mmCIF file of C-alpha atoms in Angstrom:
data_model
loop_
_atom_site.group_PDB
_atom_site.id
_atom_site.type_symbol
_atom_site.label_atom_id
_atom_site.label_comp_id
_atom_site.label_asym_id
_atom_site.label_seq_id
_atom_site.Cartn_x
_atom_site.Cartn_y
_atom_site.Cartn_z
ATOM 1 C CA MET I 7 -28.676 17.123 21.424
ATOM 2 C CA SER I 8 -25.247 15.946 20.261
ATOM 3 C CA LYS I 9 -22.663 18.588 19.422
ATOM 4 C CA TYR I 10 -21.546 16.857 16.209
ATOM 5 C CA ASP I 11 -23.242 14.851 13.503
ATOM 6 C CA TYR I 12 -20.088 12.763 13.040
ATOM 7 C CA LEU I 13 -17.130 12.032 15.289
ATOM 8 C CA ILE I 14 -14.463 10.701 12.923
ATOM 9 C CA VAL I 15 -11.789 8.557 14.567
ATOM 10 C CA GLY I 16 -8.668 8.764 12.411
ATOM 11 C CA GLY I 17 -7.516 11.597 10.192
ATOM 12 C CA GLY I 18 -6.178 9.453 7.367
ATOM 13 C CA LEU I 19 -7.492 9.450 3.813
ATOM 14 C CA TYR I 20 -10.756 7.655 4.640
ATOM 15 C CA GLY I 21 -11.568 9.853 7.639
ATOM 16 C CA SER I 22 -10.546 13.082 5.910
ATOM 17 C CA THR I 23 -12.547 12.317 2.767
ATOM 18 C CA PHE I 24 -15.554 11.354 4.885
ATOM 19 C CA ALA I 25 -15.324 14.654 6.774
ATOM 20 C CA TYR I 26 -15.116 16.567 3.487
ATOM 21 C CA LYS I 27 -18.216 14.884 2.068
ATOM 22 C CA ALA I 28 -20.095 15.274 5.347
ATOM 23 C CA ARG I 29 -19.357 19.008 5.393
ATOM 24 C CA GLN I 30 -20.554 19.249 1.776
ATOM 25 C CA ASN I 31 -23.825 17.745 2.991
ATOM 26 C CA GLY I 32 -24.222 20.287 5.779
ATOM 27 C CA LYS I 33 -23.006 18.039 8.599
ATOM 28 C CA LYS I 34 -20.827 19.091 11.505
ATOM 29 C CA CYS I 35 -17.767 16.916 12.179
ATOM 30 C CA LEU I 36 -14.932 16.506 14.633
ATOM 31 C CA VAL I 37 -11.891 14.547 13.398
ATOM 32 C CA ILE I 38 -9.568 13.098 16.031
ATOM 33 C CA ASP I 39 -6.327 11.166 15.731
ATOM 34 C CA ARG I 40 -4.083 9.646 18.358
ATOM 35 C CA ARG I 41 -0.964 10.439 16.368
ATOM 36 C CA THR I 42 0.731 13.814 16.570
ATOM 37 C CA HIS I 43 -0.404 14.663 13.039
ATOM 38 C CA LEU I 44 -3.261 14.195 10.587
ATOM 39 C CA GLY I 45 -2.968 12.376 7.273
ATOM 40 C CA GLY I 46 -2.594 8.813 8.466
ATOM 41 C CA ASN I 47 -0.076 6.821 6.447
ATOM 42 C CA ILE I 48 0.091 9.339 3.584
ATOM 43 C CA TYR I 49 1.583 11.974 5.893
ATOM 44 C CA CYS I 50 4.815 13.576 4.662
ATOM 45 C CA GLU I 51 7.667 15.170 6.601
ATOM 46 C CA LYS I 52 9.737 17.959 5.071
ATOM 47 C CA VAL I 53 13.450 17.049 5.191
ATOM 48 C CA GLU I 54 16.035 19.122 3.281
ATOM 49 C CA ASP I 55 13.107 20.686 1.371
ATOM 50 C CA ILE I 56 12.040 17.205 0.217
ATOM 51 C CA ASN I 57 8.654 15.657 1.058
ATOM 52 C CA VAL I 58 9.497 12.353 2.738
ATOM 53 C CA HIS I 59 6.710 9.750 2.790
ATOM 54 C CA LYS I 60 6.969 8.923 6.483
ATOM 55 C CA TYR I 61 4.997 5.671 6.347
ATOM 56 C CA GLY I 62 6.144 4.325 2.999
ATOM 57 C CA ALA I 63 5.780 5.399 -0.605
ATOM 58 C CA HIS I 64 2.278 6.223 -1.814
ATOM 59 C CA ILE I 65 1.514 6.683 -5.515
ATOM 60 C CA PHE I 66 -2.029 7.712 -6.393
ATOM 61 C CA HIS I 67 -3.491 5.876 -9.392
ATOM 62 C CA THR I 68 -6.986 5.279 -10.714
ATOM 63 C CA SER I 69 -9.027 4.508 -13.813
ATOM 64 C CA ASP I 70 -11.953 6.485 -12.418
ATOM 65 C CA LYS I 71 -11.959 10.001 -13.885
ATOM 66 C CA LYS I 72 -14.442 11.160 -11.253
ATOM 67 C CA ILE I 73 -11.989 10.234 -8.494
ATOM 68 C CA TRP I 74 -9.069 11.804 -10.381
ATOM 69 C CA ASP I 75 -10.972 15.051 -10.972
ATOM 70 C CA PHE I 76 -11.976 15.116 -7.312
ATOM 71 C CA VAL I 77 -8.469 14.881 -5.865
ATOM 72 C CA ASN I 78 -7.204 17.409 -8.413
ATOM 73 C CA SER I 79 -9.954 19.798 -7.320
ATOM 74 C CA ILE I 80 -8.349 19.724 -3.861
ATOM 75 C CA VAL I 81 -4.696 19.936 -4.995
ATOM 76 C CA GLU I 82 -3.097 19.658 -8.419
ATOM 77 C CA PHE I 83 -1.295 16.360 -9.025
ATOM 78 C CA ASN I 84 1.945 16.052 -10.973
ATOM 79 C CA ARG I 85 2.782 13.634 -13.790
ATOM 80 C CA TYR I 86 4.825 11.105 -11.780
ATOM 81 C CA THR I 87 4.771 7.642 -13.395
ATOM 82 C CA ASN I 88 5.632 4.672 -11.217
ATOM 83 C CA SER I 89 8.424 2.710 -12.936
ATOM 84 C CA PRO I 90 10.214 0.666 -10.266
ATOM 85 C CA VAL I 91 13.487 -1.142 -10.863
ATOM 86 C CA ALA I 92 14.585 -4.473 -9.347
ATOM 87 C CA ASN I 93 18.154 -5.025 -8.145
ATOM 88 C CA TYR I 94 19.245 -8.670 -7.974
ATOM 89 C CA LYS I 95 22.882 -9.187 -7.020
ATOM 90 C CA GLY I 96 23.814 -5.874 -8.634
ATOM 91 C CA ARG I 97 21.968 -6.497 -11.905
ATOM 92 C CA LEU I 98 19.026 -4.206 -12.689
ATOM 93 C CA TYR I 99 15.680 -5.248 -14.175
ATOM 94 C CA ASN I 100 12.681 -3.128 -15.107
ATOM 95 C CA LEU I 101 9.302 -3.750 -13.505
ATOM 96 C CA PRO I 102 6.590 -4.780 -14.159
ATOM 97 C CA PHE I 103 7.673 -7.729 -16.283
ATOM 98 C CA ASN I 104 7.909 -6.365 -19.826
ATOM 99 C CA MET I 105 10.122 -6.520 -22.904
ATOM 100 C CA ASN I 106 12.845 -4.508 -21.132
ATOM 101 C CA THR I 107 12.853 -7.126 -18.357
ATOM 102 C CA PHE I 108 13.000 -10.017 -20.807
ATOM 103 C CA TYR I 109 15.878 -8.409 -22.693
ATOM 104 C CA GLN I 110 17.761 -7.871 -19.428
ATOM 105 C CA MET I 111 17.043 -11.456 -18.361
ATOM 106 C CA TRP I 112 17.626 -13.407 -21.604
ATOM 107 C CA GLY I 113 18.764 -10.964 -24.283
ATOM 108 C CA VAL I 114 15.584 -11.535 -26.327
ATOM 109 C CA THR I 115 14.492 -8.616 -28.500
ATOM 110 C CA THR I 116 11.027 -9.568 -29.801
ATOM 111 C CA PRO I 117 7.728 -10.496 -28.130
ATOM 112 C CA GLU I 118 7.778 -13.835 -29.972
ATOM 113 C CA LEU I 119 11.157 -14.799 -28.504
ATOM 114 C CA ALA I 120 10.153 -13.644 -25.013
ATOM 115 C CA LEU I 121 6.883 -15.575 -25.111
ATOM 116 C CA SER I 122 8.684 -18.680 -26.352
ATOM 117 C CA LYS I 123 11.158 -18.498 -23.452
ATOM 118 C CA ILE I 124 8.424 -18.038 -20.857
ATOM 119 C CA GLU I 125 6.273 -20.844 -22.287
ATOM 120 C CA GLU I 126 9.280 -23.169 -22.322
ATOM 121 C CA GLN I 127 9.945 -22.579 -18.622
ATOM 122 C CA LYS I 128 6.249 -22.764 -17.707
ATOM 123 C CA PHE I 129 6.048 -26.134 -19.479
ATOM 124 C CA GLU I 130 9.011 -27.423 -17.484
ATOM 125 C CA ALA I 131 7.349 -26.361 -14.227
ATOM 126 C CA VAL I 132 3.948 -27.842 -15.066
ATOM 127 C CA THR I 133 5.559 -31.095 -16.265
ATOM 128 C CA TRP I 134 7.527 -31.380 -13.013
ATOM 129 C CA MET I 135 4.317 -30.922 -11.009
ATOM 130 C CA LYS I 136 2.450 -33.507 -13.055
ATOM 131 C CA ASN I 137 5.256 -36.021 -12.529
ATOM 132 C CA LYS I 138 4.941 -35.387 -8.788
ATOM 133 C CA GLY I 139 1.184 -35.924 -8.924
ATOM 134 C CA ILE I 140 0.444 -32.237 -8.270
ATOM 135 C CA ALA I 141 -2.700 -31.265 -10.179
ATOM 136 C CA VAL I 142 -3.094 -27.755 -8.735
ATOM 137 C CA PRO I 143 -0.300 -25.532 -7.341
ATOM 138 C CA ARG I 144 -0.202 -26.031 -3.573
ATOM 139 C CA ASN I 145 1.784 -22.949 -2.617
ATOM 140 C CA LEU I 146 3.088 -19.635 -3.923
ATOM 141 C CA GLU I 147 6.279 -21.125 -5.348
ATOM 142 C CA GLU I 148 4.486 -23.697 -7.471
ATOM 143 C CA GLN I 149 1.955 -21.103 -8.593
ATOM 144 C CA ALA I 150 4.652 -18.626 -9.637
ATOM 145 C CA LEU I 151 6.655 -21.269 -11.507
ATOM 146 C CA ALA I 152 3.511 -22.225 -13.431
ATOM 147 C CA LEU I 153 2.901 -18.581 -14.337
ATOM 148 C CA ILE I 154 6.341 -17.234 -15.289
ATOM 149 C CA GLY I 155 8.929 -20.043 -15.067
ATOM 150 C CA ARG I 156 12.036 -20.488 -12.951
ATOM 151 C CA ASP I 157 14.313 -17.631 -14.123
ATOM 152 C CA MET I 158 11.843 -14.828 -13.456
ATOM 153 C CA TYR I 159 10.632 -16.432 -10.240
ATOM 154 C CA GLU I 160 14.040 -17.022 -8.661
ATOM 155 C CA THR I 161 15.464 -13.663 -9.735
ATOM 156 C CA LEU I 162 12.581 -11.258 -9.182
ATOM 157 C CA VAL I 163 9.907 -12.924 -7.028
ATOM 158 C CA LYS I 164 11.272 -15.458 -4.546
ATOM 159 C CA GLY I 165 13.614 -13.434 -2.347
ATOM 160 C CA TYR I 166 11.487 -10.289 -2.301
ATOM 161 C CA THR I 167 8.332 -12.213 -1.428
ATOM 162 C CA GLU I 168 10.018 -14.183 1.366
ATOM 163 C CA LYS I 169 11.334 -10.959 2.887
ATOM 164 C CA GLN I 170 7.952 -9.277 2.548
ATOM 165 C CA TRP I 171 5.994 -12.063 4.242
ATOM 166 C CA GLY I 172 8.671 -13.502 6.530
ATOM 167 C CA ARG I 173 7.981 -17.020 5.265
ATOM 168 C CA LYS I 174 9.314 -19.339 2.581
ATOM 169 C CA CYS I 175 7.378 -19.246 -0.680
ATOM 170 C CA THR I 176 6.632 -22.945 -0.213
ATOM 171 C CA GLU I 177 4.820 -22.008 3.023
ATOM 172 C CA LEU I 178 2.708 -19.229 1.480
ATOM 173 C CA PRO I 179 -0.706 -19.928 -0.080
ATOM 174 C CA ALA I 180 -0.943 -19.979 -3.860
ATOM 175 C CA PHE I 181 -3.778 -17.408 -3.958
ATOM 176 C CA ILE I 182 -1.378 -14.588 -3.060
ATOM 177 C CA ILE I 183 -0.008 -14.717 -6.588
ATOM 178 C CA ARG I 184 -2.848 -16.035 -8.760
ATOM 179 C CA ARG I 185 -1.710 -13.813 -11.625
ATOM 180 C CA ILE I 186 1.475 -11.936 -12.463
ATOM 181 C CA PRO I 187 1.250 -9.059 -14.967
ATOM 182 C CA VAL I 188 3.367 -9.816 -18.034
ATOM 183 C CA ARG I 189 3.588 -7.326 -20.905
ATOM 184 C CA PHE I 190 5.118 -7.960 -24.288
ATOM 185 C CA THR I 191 5.819 -4.267 -24.873
ATOM 186 C CA PHE I 192 8.688 -1.989 -23.841
ATOM 187 C CA ASP I 193 6.555 -0.280 -21.182
ATOM 188 C CA ASN I 194 7.887 0.332 -17.662
ATOM 189 C CA ASN I 195 4.710 2.007 -16.369
ATOM 190 C CA TYR I 196 3.789 -0.133 -13.361
ATOM 191 C CA PHE I 197 0.081 0.722 -13.344
ATOM 192 C CA ASN I 198 -2.437 0.171 -16.110
ATOM 193 C CA ASP I 199 -4.578 3.054 -14.829
ATOM 194 C CA PRO I 200 -4.678 6.121 -17.109
ATOM 195 C CA TYR I 201 -4.421 8.553 -14.184
ATOM 196 C CA GLN I 202 -1.538 8.615 -11.715
ATOM 197 C CA GLY I 203 0.635 11.095 -9.900
ATOM 198 C CA ILE I 204 1.620 12.749 -6.630
ATOM 199 C CA PRO I 205 0.089 15.935 -5.174
ATOM 200 C CA LYS I 206 2.252 18.937 -6.008
ATOM 201 C CA GLY I 207 3.729 19.909 -2.655
ATOM 202 C CA GLY I 208 3.049 16.506 -1.072
ATOM 203 C CA TYR I 209 0.119 14.607 0.384
ATOM 204 C CA ASN I 210 -0.248 16.966 3.344
ATOM 205 C CA LYS I 211 -1.772 19.474 0.921
ATOM 206 C CA LEU I 212 -4.430 16.935 -0.014
ATOM 207 C CA ILE I 213 -5.305 16.291 3.632
ATOM 208 C CA ASP I 214 -5.252 20.013 4.484
ATOM 209 C CA GLY I 215 -7.646 20.656 1.613
ATOM 210 C CA LEU I 216 -10.008 17.877 2.612
ATOM 211 C CA LEU I 217 -10.099 19.065 6.231
ATOM 212 C CA PHE I 218 -10.299 22.782 5.497
ATOM 213 C CA ASP I 219 -12.575 24.504 8.020
ATOM 214 C CA ILE I 220 -13.269 21.214 9.856
ATOM 215 C CA GLU I 221 -12.515 20.887 13.575
ATOM 216 C CA THR I 222 -9.654 18.479 14.313
ATOM 217 C CA LYS I 223 -7.704 17.241 17.329
ATOM 218 C CA VAL I 224 -4.468 15.241 17.407
ATOM 219 C CA ASN I 225 -2.855 13.390 20.338
ATOM 220 C CA THR I 226 -6.391 12.245 21.118
ATOM 221 C CA ASP I 227 -7.222 8.575 21.706
ATOM 222 C CA PHE I 228 -10.857 7.667 21.198
ATOM 223 C CA LEU I 229 -10.589 4.314 22.960
ATOM 224 C CA ILE I 230 -9.333 5.842 26.210
ATOM 225 C CA ASN I 231 -12.439 8.014 26.510
ATOM 226 C CA ARG I 232 -14.955 6.391 24.188
ATOM 227 C CA ASP I 233 -18.024 7.079 26.376
ATOM 228 C CA TYR I 234 -17.385 10.809 26.244
ATOM 229 C CA PHE I 235 -16.789 10.853 22.498
ATOM 230 C CA LYS I 236 -19.902 8.781 21.852
ATOM 231 C CA SER I 237 -21.909 11.269 23.878
ATOM 232 C CA ILE I 238 -20.966 14.265 21.724
ATOM 233 C CA ALA I 239 -21.821 12.829 18.301
ATOM 234 C CA GLU I 240 -24.804 11.231 16.604
ATOM 235 C CA THR I 241 -22.598 8.813 14.654
ATOM 236 C CA ILE I 242 -19.034 7.527 15.059
ATOM 237 C CA VAL I 243 -16.878 6.905 11.977
ATOM 238 C CA TYR I 244 -14.160 4.517 13.167
ATOM 239 C CA THR I 245 -11.070 3.877 11.024
ATOM 240 C CA GLY I 246 -8.838 2.158 13.591
ATOM 241 C CA PRO I 247 -8.244 -1.596 14.053
ATOM 242 C CA ILE I 248 -11.590 -3.330 14.406
ATOM 243 C CA ASP I 249 -10.258 -5.928 16.861
ATOM 244 C CA GLU I 250 -8.904 -3.176 19.119
ATOM 245 C CA TYR I 251 -12.306 -1.459 19.131
ATOM 246 C CA TYR I 252 -13.813 -4.655 20.543
ATOM 247 C CA ASP I 253 -10.984 -5.099 23.075
ATOM 248 C CA TYR I 254 -9.656 -8.141 21.176
ATOM 249 C CA CYS I 255 -12.573 -10.192 22.501
ATOM 250 C CA PHE I 256 -12.046 -12.905 19.863
ATOM 251 C CA GLY I 257 -8.268 -12.533 19.676
ATOM 252 C CA LYS I 258 -5.863 -10.327 17.717
ATOM 253 C CA LEU I 259 -5.801 -10.046 13.951
ATOM 254 C CA GLU I 260 -2.341 -10.461 12.427
ATOM 255 C CA TYR I 261 -0.445 -8.109 10.144
ATOM 256 C CA ARG I 262 2.910 -7.578 8.521
ATOM 257 C CA THR I 263 4.532 -4.286 9.356
ATOM 258 C CA VAL I 264 7.333 -2.185 7.898
ATOM 259 C CA SER I 265 10.174 -0.340 9.595
ATOM 260 C CA PHE I 266 11.933 2.568 7.919
ATOM 261 C CA GLU I 267 15.577 3.641 7.988
ATOM 262 C CA ASN I 268 16.004 7.197 6.674
ATOM 263 C CA GLU I 269 19.284 8.728 5.563
ATOM 264 C CA VAL I 270 20.172 12.181 4.243
ATOM 265 C CA LEU I 271 22.916 11.969 1.610
ATOM 266 C CA GLU I 272 25.280 14.676 0.420
ATOM 267 C CA CYS I 273 24.443 14.179 -3.242
ATOM 268 C CA SER I 274 21.672 15.381 -5.502
ATOM 269 C CA ASN I 275 20.803 11.989 -7.002
ATOM 270 C CA TYR I 276 21.528 8.664 -5.294
ATOM 271 C CA GLN I 277 19.838 5.952 -7.380
ATOM 272 C CA GLY I 278 18.171 7.748 -10.297
ATOM 273 C CA ASN I 279 14.710 6.356 -9.516
ATOM 274 C CA ALA I 280 12.074 6.727 -6.816
ATOM 275 C CA VAL I 281 11.739 2.989 -6.127
ATOM 276 C CA ILE I 282 14.315 0.199 -6.374
ATOM 277 C CA ASN I 283 13.313 -3.246 -5.095
ATOM 278 C CA TYR I 284 16.039 -5.527 -3.739
ATOM 279 C CA THR I 285 14.936 -9.015 -4.711
ATOM 280 C CA GLU I 286 17.935 -10.898 -3.343
ATOM 281 C CA ARG I 287 16.995 -12.717 -0.116
ATOM 282 C CA GLU I 288 20.347 -11.914 1.537
ATOM 283 C CA VAL I 289 19.770 -8.129 1.341
ATOM 284 C CA PRO I 290 17.746 -7.416 4.505
ATOM 285 C CA TYR I 291 15.589 -4.564 3.179
ATOM 286 C CA THR I 292 12.909 -4.967 0.533
ATOM 287 C CA ARG I 293 13.392 -1.672 -1.269
ATOM 288 C CA VAL I 294 15.015 1.752 -1.230
ATOM 289 C CA ILE I 295 12.922 4.862 -1.808
ATOM 290 C CA GLU I 296 14.523 8.112 -3.000
ATOM 291 C CA HIS I 297 11.771 10.605 -2.214
ATOM 292 C CA LYS I 298 12.781 13.564 -4.353
ATOM 293 C CA HIS I 299 12.019 11.614 -7.547
ATOM 294 C CA PHE I 300 8.309 11.659 -6.684
ATOM 295 C CA GLU I 301 8.138 15.414 -7.177
ATOM 296 C CA MET I 302 11.358 16.578 -8.881
ATOM 297 C CA PHE I 303 12.063 15.899 -12.531
ATOM 298 C CA GLY I 304 14.796 16.741 -15.009
ATOM 299 C CA SER I 305 17.105 19.591 -14.020
ATOM 300 C CA ASP I 306 15.082 20.263 -10.850
ATOM 301 C CA ILE I 307 16.695 17.195 -9.270
ATOM 302 C CA ASP I 308 20.133 18.824 -9.251
ATOM 303 C CA LYS I 309 18.807 22.126 -7.878
ATOM 304 C CA CYS I 310 18.320 20.364 -4.539
ATOM 305 C CA PRO I 311 21.914 19.485 -3.495
ATOM 306 C CA LYS I 312 20.922 16.755 -1.018
ATOM 307 C CA THR I 313 18.687 13.719 -1.199
ATOM 308 C CA VAL I 314 16.785 11.543 1.280
ATOM 309 C CA ILE I 315 16.531 7.769 0.970
ATOM 310 C CA THR I 316 14.532 5.262 2.986
ATOM 311 C CA ARG I 317 15.336 1.573 3.349
ATOM 312 C CA GLU I 318 12.238 -0.498 4.084
ATOM 313 C CA TYR I 319 12.336 -3.638 6.234
ATOM 314 C CA SER I 320 9.339 -5.972 6.383
ATOM 315 C CA THR I 321 8.784 -7.575 9.800
ATOM 316 C CA GLU I 322 6.198 -9.469 11.801
ATOM 317 C CA TRP I 323 3.720 -7.168 13.512
ATOM 318 C CA LYS I 324 3.514 -7.020 17.286
ATOM 319 C CA GLU I 325 1.707 -4.704 19.661
ATOM 320 C CA GLY I 326 3.158 -1.198 19.613
ATOM 321 C CA LEU I 327 4.069 -1.354 15.916
ATOM 322 C CA GLU I 328 2.022 0.070 13.071
ATOM 323 C CA PRO I 329 -0.128 -2.612 11.374
ATOM 324 C CA TYR I 330 0.266 -2.400 7.582
ATOM 325 C CA TYR I 331 -0.635 -5.506 5.591
ATOM 326 C CA PRO I 332 -3.418 -7.845 6.749
ATOM 327 C CA LEU I 333 -2.500 -11.522 6.778
ATOM 328 C CA ASN I 334 -5.616 -12.710 4.986
ATOM 329 C CA ASP I 335 -5.074 -16.400 5.643
ATOM 330 C CA GLU I 336 -7.814 -18.760 6.784
ATOM 331 C CA ARG I 337 -7.365 -18.069 10.507
ATOM 332 C CA ASN I 338 -7.463 -14.293 10.191
ATOM 333 C CA THR I 339 -10.286 -14.303 7.658
ATOM 334 C CA LEU I 340 -12.489 -16.302 10.022
ATOM 335 C CA LEU I 341 -11.489 -14.089 12.945
ATOM 336 C CA TYR I 342 -12.320 -10.909 11.050
ATOM 337 C CA LYS I 343 -15.741 -12.295 10.133
ATOM 338 C CA LYS I 344 -16.543 -12.563 13.841
ATOM 339 C CA TYR I 345 -15.651 -8.918 14.400
ATOM 340 C CA LYS I 346 -17.532 -7.887 11.265
ATOM 341 C CA GLU I 347 -20.686 -9.548 12.590
ATOM 342 C CA LEU I 348 -20.411 -7.453 15.758
ATOM 343 C CA ALA I 349 -19.899 -4.308 13.689
ATOM 344 C CA GLU I 350 -22.950 -5.007 11.526
ATOM 345 C CA ASN I 351 -25.128 -4.942 14.643
ATOM 346 C CA GLU I 352 -24.005 -1.413 15.565
ATOM 347 C CA ASN I 353 -26.551 1.302 14.790
ATOM 348 C CA ASP I 354 -24.499 4.428 15.403
ATOM 349 C CA ILE I 355 -21.022 3.546 14.139
ATOM 350 C CA ILE I 356 -19.478 3.210 10.689
ATOM 351 C CA PHE I 357 -16.347 1.081 10.263
ATOM 352 C CA GLY I 358 -14.253 2.166 7.284
ATOM 353 C CA GLY I 359 -10.714 1.964 5.917
ATOM 354 C CA ARG I 360 -7.960 -0.639 5.823
ATOM 355 C CA LEU I 361 -7.755 -1.286 9.589
ATOM 356 C CA ALA I 362 -11.476 -1.217 10.326
ATOM 357 C CA GLU I 363 -12.229 -3.467 7.340
ATOM 358 C CA TYR I 364 -9.053 -5.578 7.634
ATOM 359 C CA LYS I 365 -8.197 -5.318 3.954
ATOM 360 C CA TYR I 366 -5.490 -3.812 1.791
ATOM 361 C CA TYR I 367 -6.705 -0.586 0.199
ATOM 362 C CA ASP I 368 -5.193 1.556 -2.519
ATOM 363 C CA MET I 369 -5.990 5.233 -2.136
ATOM 364 C CA ALA I 370 -8.520 5.628 -4.946
ATOM 365 C CA PRO I 371 -10.770 2.772 -3.703
ATOM 366 C CA ILE I 372 -10.786 4.377 -0.249
ATOM 367 C CA ILE I 373 -12.174 7.584 -1.739
ATOM 368 C CA LYS I 374 -14.637 5.573 -3.828
ATOM 369 C CA ALA I 375 -15.899 3.800 -0.690
ATOM 370 C CA VAL I 376 -16.629 7.161 0.937
ATOM 371 C CA PHE I 377 -18.350 8.412 -2.218
ATOM 372 C CA ASN I 378 -20.561 5.315 -2.216
ATOM 373 C CA TYR I 379 -21.686 6.102 1.341
ATOM 374 C CA TRP I 380 -22.718 9.627 0.346
ATOM 375 C CA LYS I 381 -24.600 8.661 -2.839
#
């Protein structure tokens, strides 16, 4: 008989939540991870008594009260509200696009004036396309111009998007930006979800709670010794790259990746906000994260005399780097379908999570996917 009901490959949010639900159902699990730590990309490092999001900023948000109540049953979440700011050539704009943004852009003070300005610029863009014989936007640039007009596009979308994807907007497919949220209220809350926040004490507390009393091993690579690991468990839960599992037999899936440049500063408050996007193409990084603002508010900010910032650089993925964002273009979509067909023929393995399913996942949908399995 196998020693474990489930061998879970990857101790990120999907694997940890799966282990938690399996244990609730009386199953015995082993969670392994080839990194030196558990938690996957939500892992935090303590620097100067500040929880630094090692693999990029993560803000939990959901409209599902069941999911919100679940994570808060593991660790209490704070009241952090994501309100990013855009910096374009030294001028600051609130995000998402709202009345504050429109006032900063054009000086308009009412929804009627803002809507009129946007419609005017959208009309100019659509008229230009019609004169060129373009019935449907052919690329991201044309799509964005038809949605929000030239001022908003060139100031807040173009440079950031080209840095993020490493390609000109005219070379990116239109579907990437089919809709752009536009609000005619003075509301800087980025998410529409009613529930959002950060675990008090950082995401490691969430992972520790999910994996409480469950056997785990780090520095352990499933693929190096897969025959052994398959022999000790009834079912494998695999959260790594699906193409790597199949030894890239059809070729490698493509991703964008992110590199991080951390700096400890001798001040209590560097930029006054957790997230500032740099939308100018000539600035090499996409955004600067100041981590203390995720968990410290008001006078608590000054009680910590130092701060930690992270500059994020978007780059093309290559072997040895962490894969972050799937390139869901036609080539990669067709390639993933081939791997998915192989996976669907497996009887004793579950593929789950962003790498195994080759899709971008927010945190709440990951938990929901695990819940759906254990219905």
